[in-house]
């Protein structure tokens, strides 16, 4: 049995057959009778037509199943059985020919539009195509020919159905008029989408004769890295005596169509109006034209909608992925999503598109929001509102699975990490839908800081993806920005990771604002780091496209990195630019390194002088100071002042951490003396933990440090802690308070487990919650005793709960 993929790899010139409807009419198809019913009644006629095409030189026979879906056949047909019988007839003719001809199972359009453009659910469309595929496979098809498609979304649905049913090779052909499909897709958009879907052959057929197809074919050949199929009509249709006829004879048809072979088309055939004579003439015309193999020189990823194409990586401009449709830190957006209202989300989308965002990130993850319902709903609204590609962003795999089918082209999925089972579930989904995805180098419970750690995880995940048949062209890497406020080397490690990804052909992205978390003048840091990252090869960033500094940095980087030909985009945008009038003075905040050493205990804590504080404590003790007075009159007031500065935004996260650690250092020296003086005095115990499934603990650690400095005995259980472990510890240590932290919407729900278990055991223990995604409304909803937005407020809350 011949193998279609092997024939393509070998560089063979292959010919499809010609028109089927023309031949059926010539051989007795009565007016008003469907070709499907006629061929069921007269299989001998169909078998004879197939045989004539094989004798004419066709390598591939197309089944009479163009209208073989439930949408076209109607109630009187068994879809699977019909497709099986039609494929079996073609199989018989191919096998009897002695030429090892192949059978292509034809799948035509249903005539319906899929949501949100039309009324058909994507799942219903896929189910209909799967019926066809089952029948075609059972009847002996060697490949599937999804042909004469006019809507990108339907073509993709047919490919998804084929992948779900079998592993046969897939060809997809779209029809274009005046250079675009009926629903607005250009050849370039069609090619990119099909390449992402991993089809074996793509091309164009119908709607035009060879003369009218030239520009479309040239575009297909310029974009495609798989063989290209061209099937013209026998000229333009003409209406003569009430009948549609195609008047281009075999010889001129063959001459004109053979020109596509000279341009590089590997597979040719005929569509409406062509006959076995046309195919015989074409076989002779291409006999001496050598076949060429396409070359895949592309790097990075390509995203598409019906009408737009966005390349990310390689020589493409640095792309800003609009981050605004994300409820984290947006109380009004959370409230609207909880109410099923998309007003603010849509306004954010409008603003970002107006600001030039080429891609919109869409995230609805918030407390008390059903992502599996809201994410698909919002995606449909955005698709009908804007033409730009979306990035479907959710930690809920089921929500992504429900939303992705509504996207008509190649949509970005954010993201796939090393979390157990995530690649196995989302990887095949992205593969089958042709959806590029962000690969997040996270695995296990440890955040990888060093570039070598990140690269090792990336390589491991790539091997896993390859084992699932996922091509590298679908992979974009998030280089994982960590805050330099807590990891001084974080930016440098990001740059090294970017360089490795660029050298290996991967597009990259980064959550830009993470790099400056906890620092003042974040825009300055973000913009500077973005310029450095672009120089290292960064392809995109997830940021606010309305930020002028970010846009300016991207525009300048594109010019300097030769990503803006002749600086055209830069000139268009900035020809009237003048130096800003509000540049402001150099930042004069509490730069610790530039300040003189502290001379008093209070000054040491406020300045965060960790290295000098012990010597000051020793000096105070040597001078006869009372250890208890040092804590009550110097250390506690000093850390309170730091808290006030933090609340006023005079201090930022690094200063808060450093001051807290400075006080902790002083307290460790004083603690043995205090215990001698206090005897059996017991400090109130608080249990601190990051909830199960969450590996983030910076916020928890800061809160623990501050609580310890304010007289609490902190039992820190660490991160990814089960509710039972937390409550057991509270009982064991006689804790008065449990403090819970979470940074992700998917893990914050685990907080309620602890609240319920405390109540179930009847413990007199208060539970307080906090974290970037946690809100007071969520705390109230789960029955927590309190919520704090930061470490300073957490201390105040804990004290008030004890006092009450």
Short mmCIF file of N, CA and C in Angstrom, two decimals, residues 608-691:
data_model
loop_
_atom_site.label_atom_id
_atom_site.label_comp_id
_atom_site.label_asym_id
_atom_site.label_seq_id
_atom_site.Cartn_x
_atom_site.Cartn_y
_atom_site.Cartn_z
N UNK A 608 17.97 49.83 58.15
CA UNK A 608 18.21 48.45 57.78
C UNK A 608 19.68 48.09 57.81
N UNK A 609 20.37 48.56 58.83
CA UNK A 609 21.81 48.30 58.94
C UNK A 609 22.04 46.96 59.65
N UNK A 610 21.86 45.87 58.90
CA UNK A 610 22.00 44.54 59.49
C UNK A 610 23.41 44.27 60.00
N UNK A 611 24.39 44.77 59.27
CA UNK A 611 25.77 44.47 59.62
C UNK A 611 26.22 45.21 60.88
N UNK A 612 25.64 46.39 61.12
CA UNK A 612 26.12 47.19 62.24
C UNK A 612 25.28 47.11 63.49
N UNK A 613 24.10 46.48 63.42
CA UNK A 613 23.18 46.55 64.54
C UNK A 613 23.69 45.77 65.75
N UNK A 614 24.35 44.65 65.55
CA UNK A 614 24.81 43.86 66.69
C UNK A 614 25.82 44.64 67.51
N UNK A 615 26.72 45.33 66.86
CA UNK A 615 27.72 46.14 67.59
C UNK A 615 27.04 47.23 68.40
N UNK A 616 25.96 47.81 67.85
CA UNK A 616 25.25 48.85 68.58
C UNK A 616 24.56 48.26 69.80
N UNK A 617 23.96 47.06 69.64
CA UNK A 617 23.32 46.39 70.78
C UNK A 617 24.35 46.12 71.87
N UNK A 618 25.51 45.61 71.46
CA UNK A 618 26.56 45.33 72.45
C UNK A 618 27.00 46.61 73.17
N UNK A 619 27.08 47.68 72.42
CA UNK A 619 27.48 48.95 73.03
C UNK A 619 26.44 49.42 74.06
N UNK A 620 25.16 49.28 73.72
CA UNK A 620 24.08 49.66 74.63
C UNK A 620 24.12 48.80 75.90
N UNK A 621 24.31 47.49 75.73
CA UNK A 621 24.35 46.59 76.89
C UNK A 621 25.54 46.90 77.78
N UNK A 622 26.67 47.17 77.12
CA UNK A 622 27.88 47.49 77.90
C UNK A 622 27.70 48.76 78.71
N UNK A 623 26.86 49.66 78.18
CA UNK A 623 26.61 50.92 78.89
C UNK A 623 25.54 50.76 79.96
N UNK A 624 25.03 49.51 80.15
CA UNK A 624 24.08 49.25 81.22
C UNK A 624 22.63 49.31 80.83
N UNK A 625 22.33 49.33 79.53
CA UNK A 625 20.93 49.41 79.10
C UNK A 625 20.17 48.15 79.47
N UNK A 626 18.90 48.31 79.81
CA UNK A 626 18.04 47.18 80.13
C UNK A 626 17.55 46.54 78.82
N UNK A 627 17.73 45.22 78.65
CA UNK A 627 17.31 44.56 77.40
C UNK A 627 15.83 44.79 77.08
N UNK A 628 14.98 44.73 78.11
CA UNK A 628 13.56 44.94 77.87
C UNK A 628 13.28 46.35 77.38
N UNK A 629 13.97 47.33 77.96
CA UNK A 629 13.79 48.72 77.51
C UNK A 629 14.26 48.91 76.08
N UNK A 630 15.33 48.22 75.70
CA UNK A 630 15.82 48.33 74.32
C UNK A 630 14.75 47.88 73.32
N UNK A 631 14.07 46.78 73.70
CA UNK A 631 13.02 46.29 72.79
C UNK A 631 11.83 47.25 72.78
N UNK A 632 11.36 47.65 73.98
CA UNK A 632 10.13 48.42 74.06
C UNK A 632 10.29 49.88 73.63
N UNK A 633 11.42 50.47 73.92
CA UNK A 633 11.56 51.91 73.66
C UNK A 633 12.38 52.23 72.42
N UNK A 634 13.07 51.26 71.87
CA UNK A 634 13.91 51.54 70.70
C UNK A 634 13.54 50.67 69.49
N UNK A 635 13.56 49.33 69.67
CA UNK A 635 13.33 48.46 68.51
C UNK A 635 11.88 48.52 68.02
N UNK A 636 10.92 48.39 68.95
CA UNK A 636 9.51 48.39 68.53
C UNK A 636 9.13 49.74 67.90
N UNK A 637 9.45 50.88 68.49
CA UNK A 637 9.13 52.16 67.83
C UNK A 637 9.81 52.30 66.46
N UNK A 638 11.03 51.77 66.36
CA UNK A 638 11.73 51.89 65.09
C UNK A 638 11.05 51.08 63.99
N UNK A 639 10.65 49.84 64.30
CA UNK A 639 10.00 49.02 63.28
C UNK A 639 8.62 49.57 62.97
N UNK A 640 7.96 50.21 63.95
CA UNK A 640 6.70 50.87 63.67
C UNK A 640 6.88 52.02 62.69
N UNK A 641 7.97 52.76 62.84
CA UNK A 641 8.26 53.85 61.92
C UNK A 641 8.49 53.32 60.50
N UNK A 642 9.17 52.18 60.42
CA UNK A 642 9.37 51.56 59.11
C UNK A 642 8.03 51.21 58.48
N UNK A 643 7.12 50.67 59.32
CA UNK A 643 5.79 50.34 58.82
C UNK A 643 5.05 51.54 58.29
N UNK A 644 5.18 52.67 58.98
CA UNK A 644 4.53 53.91 58.53
C UNK A 644 5.13 54.35 57.19
N UNK A 645 6.45 54.29 57.07
CA UNK A 645 7.09 54.67 55.82
C UNK A 645 6.63 53.76 54.66
N UNK A 646 6.47 52.49 54.97
CA UNK A 646 6.03 51.55 53.95
C UNK A 646 4.61 51.89 53.49
N UNK A 647 3.74 52.21 54.45
CA UNK A 647 2.37 52.55 54.11
C UNK A 647 2.29 53.84 53.31
N UNK A 648 3.19 54.77 53.57
CA UNK A 648 3.22 56.03 52.84
C UNK A 648 3.92 55.92 51.48
N UNK A 649 4.44 54.73 51.16
CA UNK A 649 5.21 54.47 49.94
C UNK A 649 6.52 55.25 49.92
N UNK A 650 7.00 55.62 51.13
CA UNK A 650 8.35 56.16 51.22
C UNK A 650 9.35 55.02 51.22
N UNK A 651 8.93 53.89 51.75
CA UNK A 651 9.72 52.67 51.73
C UNK A 651 9.02 51.65 50.84
N UNK A 652 9.84 50.75 50.31
CA UNK A 652 9.32 49.70 49.44
C UNK A 652 9.78 48.35 49.97
N UNK A 653 9.44 47.31 49.27
CA UNK A 653 9.65 45.97 49.79
C UNK A 653 11.09 45.71 50.25
N UNK A 654 12.11 46.07 49.49
CA UNK A 654 13.48 45.78 49.96
C UNK A 654 13.80 46.44 51.30
N UNK A 655 13.34 47.71 51.48
CA UNK A 655 13.60 48.39 52.75
C UNK A 655 12.86 47.72 53.90
N UNK A 656 11.62 47.30 53.63
CA UNK A 656 10.84 46.64 54.67
C UNK A 656 11.52 45.34 55.11
N UNK A 657 11.96 44.56 54.14
CA UNK A 657 12.63 43.30 54.47
C UNK A 657 13.91 43.55 55.25
N UNK A 658 14.69 44.48 54.76
CA UNK A 658 15.99 44.73 55.39
C UNK A 658 15.83 45.24 56.82
N UNK A 659 14.87 46.14 57.02
CA UNK A 659 14.64 46.65 58.38
C UNK A 659 14.16 45.55 59.31
N UNK A 660 13.25 44.70 58.81
CA UNK A 660 12.74 43.60 59.63
C UNK A 660 13.87 42.64 59.99
N UNK A 661 14.73 42.35 59.04
CA UNK A 661 15.85 41.44 59.32
C UNK A 661 16.84 42.07 60.29
N UNK A 662 17.00 43.39 60.19
CA UNK A 662 17.89 44.09 61.13
C UNK A 662 17.35 43.98 62.55
N UNK A 663 16.06 44.17 62.71
CA UNK A 663 15.47 44.05 64.03
C UNK A 663 15.57 42.60 64.52
N UNK A 664 15.37 41.65 63.63
CA UNK A 664 15.47 40.24 64.01
C UNK A 664 16.88 39.92 64.50
N UNK A 665 17.86 40.50 63.86
CA UNK A 665 19.26 40.28 64.27
C UNK A 665 19.48 40.82 65.68
N UNK A 666 18.95 42.01 65.92
CA UNK A 666 19.09 42.60 67.25
C UNK A 666 18.34 41.77 68.30
N UNK A 667 17.17 41.31 67.92
CA UNK A 667 16.35 40.56 68.87
C UNK A 667 17.00 39.23 69.24
N UNK A 668 17.66 38.58 68.28
CA UNK A 668 18.32 37.31 68.58
C UNK A 668 19.40 37.50 69.65
N UNK A 669 20.07 38.63 69.62
CA UNK A 669 21.10 38.89 70.63
C UNK A 669 20.47 39.14 71.99
N UNK A 670 19.29 39.77 72.00
CA UNK A 670 18.66 40.12 73.26
C UNK A 670 17.78 39.00 73.83
N UNK A 671 17.37 38.06 73.01
CA UNK A 671 16.39 37.06 73.42
C UNK A 671 16.81 36.25 74.66
N UNK A 672 18.05 35.74 74.74
CA UNK A 672 18.42 34.98 75.95
C UNK A 672 18.30 35.82 77.22
N UNK A 673 18.66 37.10 77.12
CA UNK A 673 18.58 37.99 78.28
C UNK A 673 17.12 38.24 78.66
N UNK A 674 16.26 38.39 77.65
CA UNK A 674 14.84 38.63 77.91
C UNK A 674 14.20 37.42 78.59
N UNK A 675 14.58 36.22 78.16
CA UNK A 675 14.01 35.01 78.75
C UNK A 675 14.41 34.88 80.21
N UNK A 676 15.64 35.29 80.53
CA UNK A 676 16.07 35.25 81.94
C UNK A 676 15.24 36.21 82.78
N UNK A 677 14.94 37.38 82.21
CA UNK A 677 14.20 38.39 82.95
C UNK A 677 12.72 38.03 83.07
N UNK A 678 12.13 37.44 81.98
CA UNK A 678 10.70 37.16 81.98
C UNK A 678 10.36 35.83 82.62
N UNK A 679 11.34 34.96 82.73
CA UNK A 679 11.08 33.65 83.32
C UNK A 679 10.16 32.84 82.43
N UNK A 680 9.00 32.46 82.95
CA UNK A 680 8.09 31.56 82.25
C UNK A 680 7.08 32.30 81.36
N UNK A 681 7.27 33.59 81.17
CA UNK A 681 6.33 34.36 80.34
C UNK A 681 6.25 33.75 78.94
N UNK A 682 5.02 33.56 78.48
CA UNK A 682 4.81 32.93 77.18
C UNK A 682 4.35 33.96 76.16
N UNK A 683 4.96 33.94 74.98
CA UNK A 683 4.55 34.83 73.89
C UNK A 683 3.39 34.18 73.13
N UNK A 684 2.44 34.95 72.62
CA UNK A 684 1.34 34.37 71.84
C UNK A 684 1.86 33.72 70.57
N UNK A 685 1.35 32.50 70.29
CA UNK A 685 1.83 31.73 69.15
C UNK A 685 0.92 31.97 67.93
N UNK A 686 1.53 32.15 66.78
CA UNK A 686 0.80 32.25 65.53
C UNK A 686 1.41 31.26 64.53
N UNK A 687 0.57 30.48 63.90
CA UNK A 687 1.01 29.52 62.88
C UNK A 687 0.94 30.22 61.52
N UNK A 688 2.02 30.18 60.77
CA UNK A 688 2.06 30.78 59.44
C UNK A 688 2.32 29.70 58.39
N UNK A 689 1.59 29.80 57.26
CA UNK A 689 1.77 28.81 56.20
C UNK A 689 1.26 29.35 54.87
N UNK A 690 1.92 28.94 53.78
CA UNK A 690 1.37 29.12 52.44
C UNK A 690 0.57 27.86 52.12
N UNK A 691 -0.64 28.04 51.64
CA UNK A 691 -1.57 26.92 51.54
C UNK A 691 -1.14 25.88 50.50
#
